[in-house]
PDB file of C-alpha atoms and ligand atoms in Angstrom:
ATOM      1  CA  MET A   1     180.214  36.241  78.995  1.00  0.00           C
ATOM      2  CA  ARG A   2     183.078  34.961  81.126  1.00  0.00           C
ATOM      3  CA  ALA A   3     185.939  32.602  80.280  1.00  0.00           C
ATOM      4  CA  MET A   4     188.896  30.914  81.446  1.00  0.00           C
ATOM      5  CA  ILE A   5     191.541  32.284  78.865  1.00  0.00           C
ATOM      6  CA  LEU A   6     194.955  31.216  77.875  1.00  0.00           C
ATOM      7  CA  GLU A   7     196.885  34.446  77.156  1.00  0.00           C
ATOM      8  CA  LYS A   8     200.466  33.103  77.144  1.00  0.00           C
ATOM      9  CA  LEU A   9     201.683  29.505  76.652  1.00  0.00           C
ATOM     10  CA  ARG A  10     202.388  27.618  79.781  1.00  0.00           C
ATOM     11  CA  ASP A  11     200.706  30.358  82.021  1.00  0.00           C
ATOM     12  CA  PRO A  12     197.735  29.480  84.102  1.00  0.00           C
ATOM     13  CA  LEU A  13     194.363  30.265  82.393  1.00  0.00           C
ATOM     14  CA  GLU A  14     192.785  33.563  83.620  1.00  0.00           C
ATOM     15  CA  TRP A  15     189.210  34.202  84.456  1.00  0.00           C
ATOM     16  CA  THR A  16     188.157  37.002  82.300  1.00  0.00           C
ATOM     17  CA  GLU A  17     185.041  39.018  81.544  1.00  0.00           C
ATOM     18  CA  LEU A  18     184.372  39.456  77.912  1.00  0.00           C
ATOM     19  CA  ALA A  19     181.907  41.163  75.697  1.00  0.00           C
ATOM     20  CA  ASP A  20     178.968  39.025  74.535  1.00  0.00           C
ATOM     21  CA  ARG A  21     179.558  37.407  71.254  1.00  0.00           C
ATOM     22  CA  HIS A  22     176.906  37.006  68.548  1.00  0.00           C
ATOM     23  CA  PRO A  23     176.706  34.088  66.071  1.00  0.00           C
ATOM     24  CA  GLY A  24     177.538  35.159  62.622  1.00  0.00           C
ATOM     25  CA  ARG A  25     176.036  33.465  59.382  1.00  0.00           C
ATOM     26  CA  GLY A  26     175.933  29.768  59.764  1.00  0.00           C
ATOM     27  CA  GLU A  27     176.859  29.977  63.434  1.00  0.00           C
ATOM     28  CA  ILE A  28     175.056  29.242  66.777  1.00  0.00           C
ATOM     29  CA  ARG A  29     175.641  30.476  70.210  1.00  0.00           C
ATOM     30  CA  VAL A  30     175.266  28.181  73.263  1.00  0.00           C
ATOM     31  CA  LYS A  31     175.100  28.700  76.909  1.00  0.00           C
ATOM     32  CA  VAL A  32     177.730  26.325  78.078  1.00  0.00           C
ATOM     33  CA  LEU A  33     176.215  23.585  80.515  1.00  0.00           C
ATOM     34  CA  ALA A  34     179.417  21.422  80.887  1.00  0.00           C
ATOM     35  CA  CYS A  35     182.790  21.111  79.126  1.00  0.00           C
ATOM     36  CA  GLY A  36     185.184  18.235  79.402  1.00  0.00           C
ATOM     37  CA  VAL A  37     188.840  18.664  79.958  1.00  0.00           C
ATOM     38  CA  CYS A  38     190.971  16.673  77.535  1.00  0.00           C
ATOM     39  CA  ARG A  39     194.643  15.765  77.361  1.00  0.00           C
ATOM     40  CA  THR A  40     194.729  17.918  74.161  1.00  0.00           C
ATOM     41  CA  ASP A  41     193.957  20.925  76.310  1.00  0.00           C
ATOM     42  CA  LEU A  42     197.202  20.227  78.209  1.00  0.00           C
ATOM     43  CA  HIS A  43     199.054  20.116  74.877  1.00  0.00           C
ATOM     44  CA  VAL A  44     197.544  23.409  73.897  1.00  0.00           C
ATOM     45  CA  VAL A  45     198.463  25.082  77.312  1.00  0.00           C
ATOM     46  CA  ASP A  46     201.921  23.679  76.950  1.00  0.00           C
ATOM     47  CA  GLY A  47     202.605  24.839  73.543  1.00  0.00           C
ATOM     48  CA  GLU A  48     202.948  21.408  72.332  1.00  0.00           C
ATOM     49  CA  LEU A  49     200.976  21.944  69.290  1.00  0.00           C
ATOM     50  CA  PRO A  50     202.047  24.081  66.208  1.00  0.00           C
ATOM     51  CA  ASN A  51     200.667  27.557  65.410  1.00  0.00           C
ATOM     52  CA  PRO A  52     198.519  28.083  68.463  1.00  0.00           C
ATOM     53  CA  GLN A  53     195.957  31.001  68.314  1.00  0.00           C
ATOM     54  CA  LEU A  54     196.533  33.220  71.329  1.00  0.00           C
ATOM     55  CA  PRO A  55     194.562  34.349  73.351  1.00  0.00           C
ATOM     56  CA  ILE A  56     192.425  31.319  73.218  1.00  0.00           C
ATOM     57  CA  ILE A  57     189.579  29.846  75.293  1.00  0.00           C
ATOM     58  CA  PRO A  58     190.340  26.123  75.445  1.00  0.00           C
ATOM     59  CA  GLY A  59     187.813  23.279  75.625  1.00  0.00           C
ATOM     60  CA  HIS A  60     186.422  21.096  72.905  1.00  0.00           C
ATOM     61  CA  GLU A  61     184.052  18.840  74.645  1.00  0.00           C
ATOM     62  CA  ILE A  62     181.077  21.230  74.872  1.00  0.00           C
ATOM     63  CA  VAL A  63     177.632  20.592  76.083  1.00  0.00           C
ATOM     64  CA  GLY A  64     175.638  23.579  75.496  1.00  0.00           C
ATOM     65  CA  ARG A  65     171.981  24.744  74.919  1.00  0.00           C
ATOM     66  CA  ILE A  66     171.438  26.993  71.888  1.00  0.00           C
ATOM     67  CA  ASP A  67     170.372  30.612  72.912  1.00  0.00           C
ATOM     68  CA  LEU A  68     170.994  32.400  69.509  1.00  0.00           C
ATOM     69  CA  VAL A  69     170.978  31.182  66.035  1.00  0.00           C
ATOM     70  CA  GLY A  70     172.586  33.080  63.119  1.00  0.00           C
ATOM     71  CA  GLU A  71     171.317  33.484  59.787  1.00  0.00           C
ATOM     72  CA  GLY A  72     171.276  30.659  57.334  1.00  0.00           C
ATOM     73  CA  VAL A  73     171.458  27.843  59.997  1.00  0.00           C
ATOM     74  CA  ASP A  74     169.288  24.777  59.019  1.00  0.00           C
ATOM     75  CA  GLY A  75     167.985  22.185  61.429  1.00  0.00           C
ATOM     76  CA  LEU A  76     168.944  23.790  64.855  1.00  0.00           C
ATOM     77  CA  ALA A  77     166.865  25.928  66.975  1.00  0.00           C
ATOM     78  CA  VAL A  78     167.058  27.911  70.170  1.00  0.00           C
ATOM     79  CA  GLY A  79     166.458  25.713  73.289  1.00  0.00           C
ATOM     80  CA  GLN A  80     168.125  22.602  71.703  1.00  0.00           C
ATOM     81  CA  ARG A  81     170.993  20.906  73.573  1.00  0.00           C
ATOM     82  CA  VAL A  82     173.983  20.222  71.369  1.00  0.00           C
ATOM     83  CA  GLY A  83     177.518  18.808  71.650  1.00  0.00           C
ATOM     84  CA  ILE A  84     180.345  20.879  70.078  1.00  0.00           C
ATOM     85  CA  PRO A  85     183.482  18.774  69.333  1.00  0.00           C
ATOM     86  CA  TRP A  86     187.286  19.353  68.455  1.00  0.00           C
ATOM     87  CA  LEU A  87     186.512  19.684  64.649  1.00  0.00           C
ATOM     88  CA  GLY A  88     185.106  23.283  64.484  1.00  0.00           C
ATOM     89  CA  HIS A  89     185.133  24.070  60.876  1.00  0.00           C
ATOM     90  CA  THR A  90     186.318  22.638  57.529  1.00  0.00           C
ATOM     91  CA  CYS A  91     186.837  24.237  54.153  1.00  0.00           C
ATOM     92  CA  GLY A  92     184.645  21.860  52.182  1.00  0.00           C
ATOM     93  CA  VAL A  93     186.609  22.126  49.042  1.00  0.00           C
ATOM     94  CA  CYS A  94     190.169  20.720  49.588  1.00  0.00           C
ATOM     95  CA  PRO A  95     190.898  17.126  48.392  1.00  0.00           C
ATOM     96  CA  TYR A  96     190.424  15.710  51.955  1.00  0.00           C
ATOM     97  CA  CYS A  97     187.004  17.478  52.514  1.00  0.00           C
ATOM     98  CA  THR A  98     185.792  16.291  48.994  1.00  0.00           C
ATOM     99  CA  GLY A  99     187.122  12.817  49.471  1.00  0.00           C
ATOM    100  CA  HIS A 100     185.244  12.134  52.681  1.00  0.00           C
ATOM    101  CA  ARG A 101     188.275  12.562  54.956  1.00  0.00           C
ATOM    102  CA  GLU A 102     187.442  16.140  56.363  1.00  0.00           C
ATOM    103  CA  ASN A 103     189.316  15.163  59.609  1.00  0.00           C
ATOM    104  CA  LEU A 104     192.498  15.887  57.497  1.00  0.00           C
ATOM    105  CA  CYS A 105     190.977  19.164  55.936  1.00  0.00           C
ATOM    106  CA  ASP A 106     193.961  21.608  54.641  1.00  0.00           C
ATOM    107  CA  ARG A 107     192.184  24.681  56.350  1.00  0.00           C
ATOM    108  CA  PRO A 108     190.357  23.453  59.498  1.00  0.00           C
ATOM    109  CA  LEU A 109     189.466  25.225  62.700  1.00  0.00           C
ATOM    110  CA  PHE A 110     189.719  23.174  65.820  1.00  0.00           C
ATOM    111  CA  THR A 111     187.585  24.197  68.959  1.00  0.00           C
ATOM    112  CA  GLY A 112     189.565  25.418  71.862  1.00  0.00           C
ATOM    113  CA  TYR A 113     192.816  25.471  69.659  1.00  0.00           C
ATOM    114  CA  THR A 114     192.307  27.729  66.722  1.00  0.00           C
ATOM    115  CA  ARG A 115     188.897  28.993  67.475  1.00  0.00           C
ATOM    116  CA  ASP A 116     187.560  29.652  71.026  1.00  0.00           C
ATOM    117  CA  GLY A 117     186.133  26.717  73.009  1.00  0.00           C
ATOM    118  CA  GLY A 118     184.000  25.958  75.975  1.00  0.00           C
ATOM    119  CA  PHE A 119     185.940  26.853  79.119  1.00  0.00           C
ATOM    120  CA  ALA A 120     183.392  29.694  79.148  1.00  0.00           C
ATOM    121  CA  THR A 121     179.841  30.587  80.067  1.00  0.00           C
ATOM    122  CA  ALA A 122     179.143  30.878  76.313  1.00  0.00           C
ATOM    123  CA  ALA A 123     180.422  29.644  73.053  1.00  0.00           C
ATOM    124  CA  VAL A 124     179.857  30.383  69.432  1.00  0.00           C
ATOM    125  CA  ALA A 125     180.177  27.518  67.013  1.00  0.00           C
ATOM    126  CA  ASP A 126     179.724  26.664  63.285  1.00  0.00           C
ATOM    127  CA  ALA A 127     176.293  25.195  63.321  1.00  0.00           C
ATOM    128  CA  ARG A 128     177.253  22.432  60.763  1.00  0.00           C
ATOM    129  CA  PHE A 129     179.791  20.960  63.283  1.00  0.00           C
ATOM    130  CA  ALA A 130     177.343  20.829  66.362  1.00  0.00           C
ATOM    131  CA  PHE A 131     175.661  17.519  67.193  1.00  0.00           C
ATOM    132  CA  PRO A 132     172.023  17.544  68.525  1.00  0.00           C
ATOM    133  CA  LEU A 133     172.312  15.559  71.751  1.00  0.00           C
ATOM    134  CA  GLY A 134     168.629  15.139  72.828  1.00  0.00           C
ATOM    135  CA  GLU A 135     167.662  15.273  76.396  1.00  0.00           C
ATOM    136  CA  GLU A 136     168.795  11.791  77.523  1.00  0.00           C
ATOM    137  CA  GLY A 137     171.806  11.908  79.988  1.00  0.00           C
ATOM    138  CA  SER A 138     173.277  14.542  82.122  1.00  0.00           C
ATOM    139  CA  ASP A 139     175.213  17.405  80.694  1.00  0.00           C
ATOM    140  CA  VAL A 140     178.380  16.304  82.751  1.00  0.00           C
ATOM    141  CA  ALA A 141     177.957  12.572  81.806  1.00  0.00           C
ATOM    142  CA  LEU A 142     177.835  13.375  78.048  1.00  0.00           C
ATOM    143  CA  ALA A 143     180.628  15.916  77.753  1.00  0.00           C
ATOM    144  CA  PRO A 144     183.575  13.210  77.661  1.00  0.00           C
ATOM    145  CA  LEU A 145     181.787  11.537  74.660  1.00  0.00           C
ATOM    146  CA  LEU A 146     182.504  14.648  72.622  1.00  0.00           C
ATOM    147  CA  CYS A 147     186.250  13.889  72.457  1.00  0.00           C
ATOM    148  CA  ALA A 148     187.358  11.170  74.547  1.00  0.00           C
ATOM    149  CA  GLY A 149     184.464   9.084  73.083  1.00  0.00           C
ATOM    150  CA  LEU A 150     184.663  10.429  69.458  1.00  0.00           C
ATOM    151  CA  ILE A 151     188.356  10.056  69.010  1.00  0.00           C
ATOM    152  CA  GLY A 152     188.304   6.754  70.920  1.00  0.00           C
ATOM    153  CA  TRP A 153     185.529   5.543  68.551  1.00  0.00           C
ATOM    154  CA  ARG A 154     187.383   6.543  65.388  1.00  0.00           C
ATOM    155  CA  SER A 155     190.506   4.892  66.819  1.00  0.00           C
ATOM    156  CA  LEU A 156     188.610   1.542  67.425  1.00  0.00           C
ATOM    157  CA  VAL A 157     187.224   1.622  63.946  1.00  0.00           C
ATOM    158  CA  ILE A 158     190.582   2.039  62.543  1.00  0.00           C
ATOM    159  CA  ALA A 159     192.050  -0.587  64.969  1.00  0.00           C
ATOM    160  CA  GLY A 160     189.947  -3.083  62.975  1.00  0.00           C
ATOM    161  CA  GLU A 161     187.730  -6.006  63.947  1.00  0.00           C
ATOM    162  CA  GLY A 162     190.285  -8.088  65.981  1.00  0.00           C
ATOM    163  CA  ARG A 163     188.850  -9.825  69.105  1.00  0.00           C
ATOM    164  CA  ASN A 164     191.724  -9.189  71.448  1.00  0.00           C
ATOM    165  CA  ILE A 165     192.196  -5.428  71.688  1.00  0.00           C
ATOM    166  CA  GLY A 166     194.969  -3.690  73.814  1.00  0.00           C
ATOM    167  CA  LEU A 167     194.444  -0.208  75.220  1.00  0.00           C
ATOM    168  CA  TYR A 168     197.603   1.561  76.292  1.00  0.00           C
ATOM    169  CA  GLY A 169     196.875   4.520  78.690  1.00  0.00           C
ATOM    170  CA  PHE A 170     193.610   4.050  80.653  1.00  0.00           C
ATOM    171  CA  GLY A 171     192.218   7.605  80.857  1.00  0.00           C
ATOM    172  CA  ALA A 172     189.056   9.136  79.631  1.00  0.00           C
ATOM    173  CA  ALA A 173     188.947   7.568  76.130  1.00  0.00           C
ATOM    174  CA  ALA A 174     189.904   4.066  77.075  1.00  0.00           C
ATOM    175  CA  HIS A 175     187.294   3.882  79.776  1.00  0.00           C
ATOM    176  CA  ILE A 176     184.752   4.695  77.278  1.00  0.00           C
ATOM    177  CA  ILE A 177     186.032   2.573  74.655  1.00  0.00           C
ATOM    178  CA  THR A 178     186.355  -0.435  76.907  1.00  0.00           C
ATOM    179  CA  GLN A 179     182.592  -0.265  77.356  1.00  0.00           C
ATOM    180  CA  VAL A 180     182.000  -0.099  73.559  1.00  0.00           C
ATOM    181  CA  ALA A 181     184.499  -2.939  72.846  1.00  0.00           C
ATOM    182  CA  ARG A 182     182.821  -5.199  75.565  1.00  0.00           C
ATOM    183  CA  TRP A 183     179.574  -4.382  74.066  1.00  0.00           C
ATOM    184  CA  GLN A 184     180.846  -5.624  70.610  1.00  0.00           C
ATOM    185  CA  GLY A 185     181.867  -8.884  72.262  1.00  0.00           C
ATOM    186  CA  ARG A 186     185.673  -8.213  72.314  1.00  0.00           C
ATOM    187  CA  SER A 187     188.292  -8.806  75.004  1.00  0.00           C
ATOM    188  CA  VAL A 188     189.924  -5.711  76.410  1.00  0.00           C
ATOM    189  CA  PHE A 189     193.564  -5.818  77.716  1.00  0.00           C
ATOM    190  CA  ALA A 190     194.288  -2.690  79.716  1.00  0.00           C
ATOM    191  CA  PHE A 191     197.887  -1.255  80.034  1.00  0.00           C
ATOM    192  CA  THR A 192     198.593   1.261  82.585  1.00  0.00           C
ATOM    193  CA  ARG A 193     201.763   3.032  84.113  1.00  0.00           C
ATOM    194  CA  PRO A 194     203.690   0.229  86.062  1.00  0.00           C
ATOM    195  CA  GLY A 195     202.410   0.077  89.619  1.00  0.00           C
ATOM    196  CA  ASP A 196     199.138   2.005  88.997  1.00  0.00           C
ATOM    197  CA  THR A 197     196.896  -0.748  90.483  1.00  0.00           C
ATOM    198  CA  THR A 198     194.065   1.710  91.136  1.00  0.00           C
ATOM    199  CA  THR A 199     193.652   2.227  87.479  1.00  0.00           C
ATOM    200  CA  GLN A 200     194.186  -1.334  86.766  1.00  0.00           C
ATOM    201  CA  LEU A 201     191.367  -2.144  89.164  1.00  0.00           C
ATOM    202  CA  PHE A 202     189.145   0.527  87.493  1.00  0.00           C
ATOM    203  CA  ALA A 203     189.763  -1.223  84.182  1.00  0.00           C
ATOM    204  CA  ARG A 204     188.753  -4.551  85.361  1.00  0.00           C
ATOM    205  CA  GLY A 205     185.578  -3.024  86.732  1.00  0.00           C
ATOM    206  CA  LEU A 206     184.628  -1.877  83.348  1.00  0.00           C
ATOM    207  CA  GLY A 207     185.098  -5.396  81.968  1.00  0.00           C
ATOM    208  CA  ALA A 208     188.670  -5.562  80.925  1.00  0.00           C
ATOM    209  CA  THR A 209     189.748  -9.129  80.723  1.00  0.00           C
ATOM    210  CA  TRP A 210     193.320  -8.319  81.897  1.00  0.00           C
ATOM    211  CA  ALA A 211     194.851  -5.165  83.215  1.00  0.00           C
ATOM    212  CA  GLY A 212     198.563  -4.783  83.953  1.00  0.00           C
ATOM    213  CA  ALA A 213     201.701  -2.487  83.362  1.00  0.00           C
ATOM    214  CA  SER A 214     202.553  -1.135  80.006  1.00  0.00           C
ATOM    215  CA  ASP A 215     205.841  -3.070  79.921  1.00  0.00           C
ATOM    216  CA  GLU A 216     204.139  -6.360  80.695  1.00  0.00           C
ATOM    217  CA  MET A 217     203.199  -8.865  77.934  1.00  0.00           C
ATOM    218  CA  PRO A 218     199.434  -9.731  77.988  1.00  0.00           C
ATOM    219  CA  PRO A 219     198.397 -13.210  78.615  1.00  0.00           C
ATOM    220  CA  GLU A 220     197.263 -13.625  75.007  1.00  0.00           C
ATOM    221  CA  ALA A 221     198.534 -11.859  71.898  1.00  0.00           C
ATOM    222  CA  LEU A 222     196.633  -9.042  70.784  1.00  0.00           C
ATOM    223  CA  ASP A 223     195.004  -8.658  67.373  1.00  0.00           C
ATOM    224  CA  THR A 224     195.059  -4.741  67.692  1.00  0.00           C
ATOM    225  CA  ALA A 225     196.165  -2.114  70.024  1.00  0.00           C
ATOM    226  CA  ILE A 226     195.381   1.529  70.634  1.00  0.00           C
ATOM    227  CA  ILE A 227     197.668   3.866  72.258  1.00  0.00           C
ATOM    228  CA  PHE A 228     195.957   6.677  74.168  1.00  0.00           C
ATOM    229  CA  ALA A 229     198.954   7.621  76.262  1.00  0.00           C
ATOM    230  CA  THR A 230     201.471  10.187  75.016  1.00  0.00           C
ATOM    231  CA  ALA A 231     204.677   8.196  75.762  1.00  0.00           C
ATOM    232  CA  GLY A 232     206.360   7.152  72.409  1.00  0.00           C
ATOM    233  CA  ALA A 233     208.145   4.346  74.360  1.00  0.00           C
ATOM    234  CA  LEU A 234     204.865   2.590  74.142  1.00  0.00           C
ATOM    235  CA  VAL A 235     204.902   2.010  70.548  1.00  0.00           C
ATOM    236  CA  PRO A 236     207.669  -0.752  70.420  1.00  0.00           C
ATOM    237  CA  LEU A 237     205.964  -2.445  73.440  1.00  0.00           C
ATOM    238  CA  ALA A 238     202.505  -2.338  71.626  1.00  0.00           C
ATOM    239  CA  LEU A 239     203.996  -3.734  68.448  1.00  0.00           C
ATOM    240  CA  LYS A 240     205.693  -6.497  70.448  1.00  0.00           C
ATOM    241  CA  ALA A 241     202.260  -7.426  72.063  1.00  0.00           C
ATOM    242  CA  VAL A 242     200.389  -7.726  68.805  1.00  0.00           C
ATOM    243  CA  ARG A 243     200.308 -10.841  66.549  1.00  0.00           C
ATOM    244  CA  LYS A 244     201.466 -11.164  63.022  1.00  0.00           C
ATOM    245  CA  GLY A 245     199.316  -8.900  60.835  1.00  0.00           C
ATOM    246  CA  GLY A 246     198.193  -7.007  63.782  1.00  0.00           C
ATOM    247  CA  ARG A 247     197.751  -3.139  64.040  1.00  0.00           C
ATOM    248  CA  VAL A 248     198.864  -0.541  66.485  1.00  0.00           C
ATOM    249  CA  VAL A 249     196.844   2.825  66.319  1.00  0.00           C
ATOM    250  CA  CYS A 250     198.441   5.834  67.862  1.00  0.00           C
ATOM    251  CA  ALA A 251     195.256   7.906  68.936  1.00  0.00           C
ATOM    252  CA  GLY A 252     197.007  11.004  70.459  1.00  0.00           C
ATOM    253  CA  ILE A 253     197.510  14.306  68.745  1.00  0.00           C
ATOM    254  CA  HIS A 254     201.056  14.618  70.373  1.00  0.00           C
ATOM    255  CA  MET A 255     203.507  12.000  71.408  1.00  0.00           C
ATOM    256  CA  SER A 256     206.954  12.088  72.867  1.00  0.00           C
ATOM    257  CA  ASP A 257     209.730  10.823  70.512  1.00  0.00           C
ATOM    258  CA  MET A 258     209.577   6.938  69.564  1.00  0.00           C
ATOM    259  CA  PRO A 259     212.733   5.183  70.577  1.00  0.00           C
ATOM    260  CA  SER A 260     214.513   3.260  67.720  1.00  0.00           C
ATOM    261  CA  PHE A 261     213.279  -0.427  67.740  1.00  0.00           C
ATOM    262  CA  PRO A 262     214.298  -3.594  65.733  1.00  0.00           C
ATOM    263  CA  TYR A 263     212.512  -4.076  62.449  1.00  0.00           C
ATOM    264  CA  GLY A 264     211.519  -7.410  63.518  1.00  0.00           C
ATOM    265  CA  LEU A 265     208.723  -5.813  65.678  1.00  0.00           C
ATOM    266  CA  LEU A 266     207.092  -4.494  62.558  1.00  0.00           C
ATOM    267  CA  TRP A 267     207.955  -7.242  60.404  1.00  0.00           C
ATOM    268  CA  GLU A 268     205.180  -9.996  59.499  1.00  0.00           C
ATOM    269  CA  GLU A 269     202.745  -7.293  58.298  1.00  0.00           C
ATOM    270  CA  ARG A 270     202.215  -5.486  61.526  1.00  0.00           C
ATOM    271  CA  GLN A 271     200.845  -1.990  60.943  1.00  0.00           C
ATOM    272  CA  LEU A 272     201.530   1.182  62.761  1.00  0.00           C
ATOM    273  CA  VAL A 273     199.118   3.991  62.067  1.00  0.00           C
ATOM    274  CA  SER A 274     197.937   7.217  63.684  1.00  0.00           C
ATOM    275  CA  VAL A 275     194.359   8.745  64.034  1.00  0.00           C
ATOM    276  CA  ALA A 276     193.849  12.484  63.365  1.00  0.00           C
ATOM    277  CA  ASN A 277     190.659  14.367  64.425  1.00  0.00           C
ATOM    278  CA  LEU A 278     187.195  13.221  63.622  1.00  0.00           C
ATOM    279  CA  THR A 279     184.694  13.532  60.925  1.00  0.00           C
ATOM    280  CA  ARG A 280     181.161  14.567  61.363  1.00  0.00           C
ATOM    281  CA  GLN A 281     180.152  11.096  60.168  1.00  0.00           C
ATOM    282  CA  ASP A 282     182.151   9.719  63.244  1.00  0.00           C
ATOM    283  CA  GLY A 283     180.114  11.973  65.569  1.00  0.00           C
ATOM    284  CA  LEU A 284     176.804  10.862  64.121  1.00  0.00           C
ATOM    285  CA  ASP A 285     177.778   7.170  64.233  1.00  0.00           C
ATOM    286  CA  PHE A 286     179.097   7.228  67.709  1.00  0.00           C
ATOM    287  CA  LEU A 287     176.600   9.545  69.269  1.00  0.00           C
ATOM    288  CA  GLY A 288     173.836   7.575  67.735  1.00  0.00           C
ATOM    289  CA  MET A 289     175.066   4.341  69.101  1.00  0.00           C
ATOM    290  CA  ALA A 290     176.083   5.594  72.662  1.00  0.00           C
ATOM    291  CA  PRO A 291     172.652   5.371  74.165  1.00  0.00           C
ATOM    292  CA  ARG A 292     172.162   1.782  73.003  1.00  0.00           C
ATOM    293  CA  ILE A 293     175.330   0.704  74.390  1.00  0.00           C
ATOM    294  CA  GLY A 294     174.531   2.336  77.682  1.00  0.00           C
ATOM    295  CA  ILE A 295     177.838   4.029  78.248  1.00  0.00           C
ATOM    296  CA  VAL A 296     178.493   5.155  81.744  1.00  0.00           C
ATOM    297  CA  THR A 297     181.105   7.900  81.944  1.00  0.00           C
ATOM    298  CA  ARG A 298     183.041   8.391  85.156  1.00  0.00           C
ATOM    299  CA  THR A 299     183.442  11.978  85.711  1.00  0.00           C
ATOM    300  CA  THR A 300     184.950  14.468  88.292  1.00  0.00           C
ATOM    301  CA  SER A 301     183.309  17.824  88.138  1.00  0.00           C
ATOM    302  CA  TYR A 302     185.015  21.092  88.881  1.00  0.00           C
ATOM    303  CA  PRO A 303     183.660  24.612  88.759  1.00  0.00           C
ATOM    304  CA  LEU A 304     184.625  26.426  85.653  1.00  0.00           C
ATOM    305  CA  THR A 305     186.788  28.877  87.618  1.00  0.00           C
ATOM    306  CA  GLN A 306     188.922  25.839  88.861  1.00  0.00           C
ATOM    307  CA  ALA A 307     190.000  24.872  85.179  1.00  0.00           C
ATOM    308  CA  ASN A 308     193.649  25.224  86.239  1.00  0.00           C
ATOM    309  CA  GLN A 309     193.079  22.636  89.097  1.00  0.00           C
ATOM    310  CA  ALA A 310     191.328  20.383  86.689  1.00  0.00           C
ATOM    311  CA  LEU A 311     194.274  20.547  84.159  1.00  0.00           C
ATOM    312  CA  ALA A 312     196.713  20.022  86.936  1.00  0.00           C
ATOM    313  CA  ASP A 313     194.781  16.885  88.283  1.00  0.00           C
ATOM    314  CA  LEU A 314     194.651  15.532  84.650  1.00  0.00           C
ATOM    315  CA  ARG A 315     198.340  16.028  84.333  1.00  0.00           C
ATOM    316  CA  ALA A 316     199.099  14.187  87.539  1.00  0.00           C
ATOM    317  CA  GLY A 317     196.614  11.346  86.870  1.00  0.00           C
ATOM    318  CA  ARG A 318     194.591  12.273  90.129  1.00  0.00           C
ATOM    319  CA  PHE A 319     191.341  10.954  89.045  1.00  0.00           C
ATOM    320  CA  GLU A 320     189.963   7.909  86.924  1.00  0.00           C
ATOM    321  CA  GLY A 321     187.864   8.685  83.882  1.00  0.00           C
ATOM    322  CA  ALA A 322     187.452  12.302  82.923  1.00  0.00           C
ATOM    323  CA  ALA A 323     187.208  15.854  84.306  1.00  0.00           C
ATOM    324  CA  VAL A 324     184.336  18.135  83.404  1.00  0.00           C
ATOM    325  CA  LEU A 325     184.016  21.812  84.008  1.00  0.00           C
ATOM    326  CA  GLN A 326     180.696  23.396  84.936  1.00  0.00           C
ATOM    327  CA  PRO A 327     180.094  27.196  84.630  1.00  0.00           C
TER     328      PRO A 327
HETATM  329 ZN1   ZN B   1     189.133  20.988  53.558  1.00  0.00          ZN
HETATM  330 ZN1   ZN B   2     190.214  16.007  73.038  1.00  0.00          ZN
END
């Protein structure tokens, strides 16, 4: 197999030939068909997440076809198309696992961060954390659903049922979640970097009621807001934009420091919460619903060997929607 490997933090990924891997007990091996590029991959490469496992193959939005099945795997077979997400393994016995909050497991493994991911021609995964994808939809179109879609979905659920929903940072996750929220009959208010009229236009094209700069106040108070961008400075802005009793959800795994802000922004029972990882139930709920919603992902494809270019373009905001690598 071949892979784009991160040997040293902040270095470019290296195209490397590796010995073929074989699935252990409870594992599957897939031939990678497509793998999305997520902002979390940038955080891994940049060393912004604690205790990185090096060397590592990044990539946790894997669409693959099973070509080997290890011992003791139930319900998956060679030839099946599956999705492999960020949550790669949980212990099953800690209080979080047994309390239906496996996203907070004490001893988890994360695909592309603490176990090898999908910037490769093949990947081995814990079979219990692979989602059957069926044959509907192209490999590239489905890849962004595996993280941008899933984490976006979990964030949307945690944001609650308010009608007016604000999305701060309009990248891969927001472009999917806008379609879900519209399908649910909600109004979406999209916030982008000041001056980014291209992305604002993109948001309106997907059904956003309003799109503007993140330092603007929306025309109506928000019931709830999700911050997908990594700038901590957005937190007080979002709190200011939500009504009394409203909620602000931080969806990212990493954020720059939040500036201090007057308590008045949080007062009146506004809530500020974060979302971490996903549970398998999130995956089943969201992937089961996605075909009914008719989500159309905007993707930019790159050959796997151009993973560094894809990461650089993501960092610079050079495309709308999501980048996807293809071996
Ligand atoms: Zn656990
Ligand atoms: Zn991700």
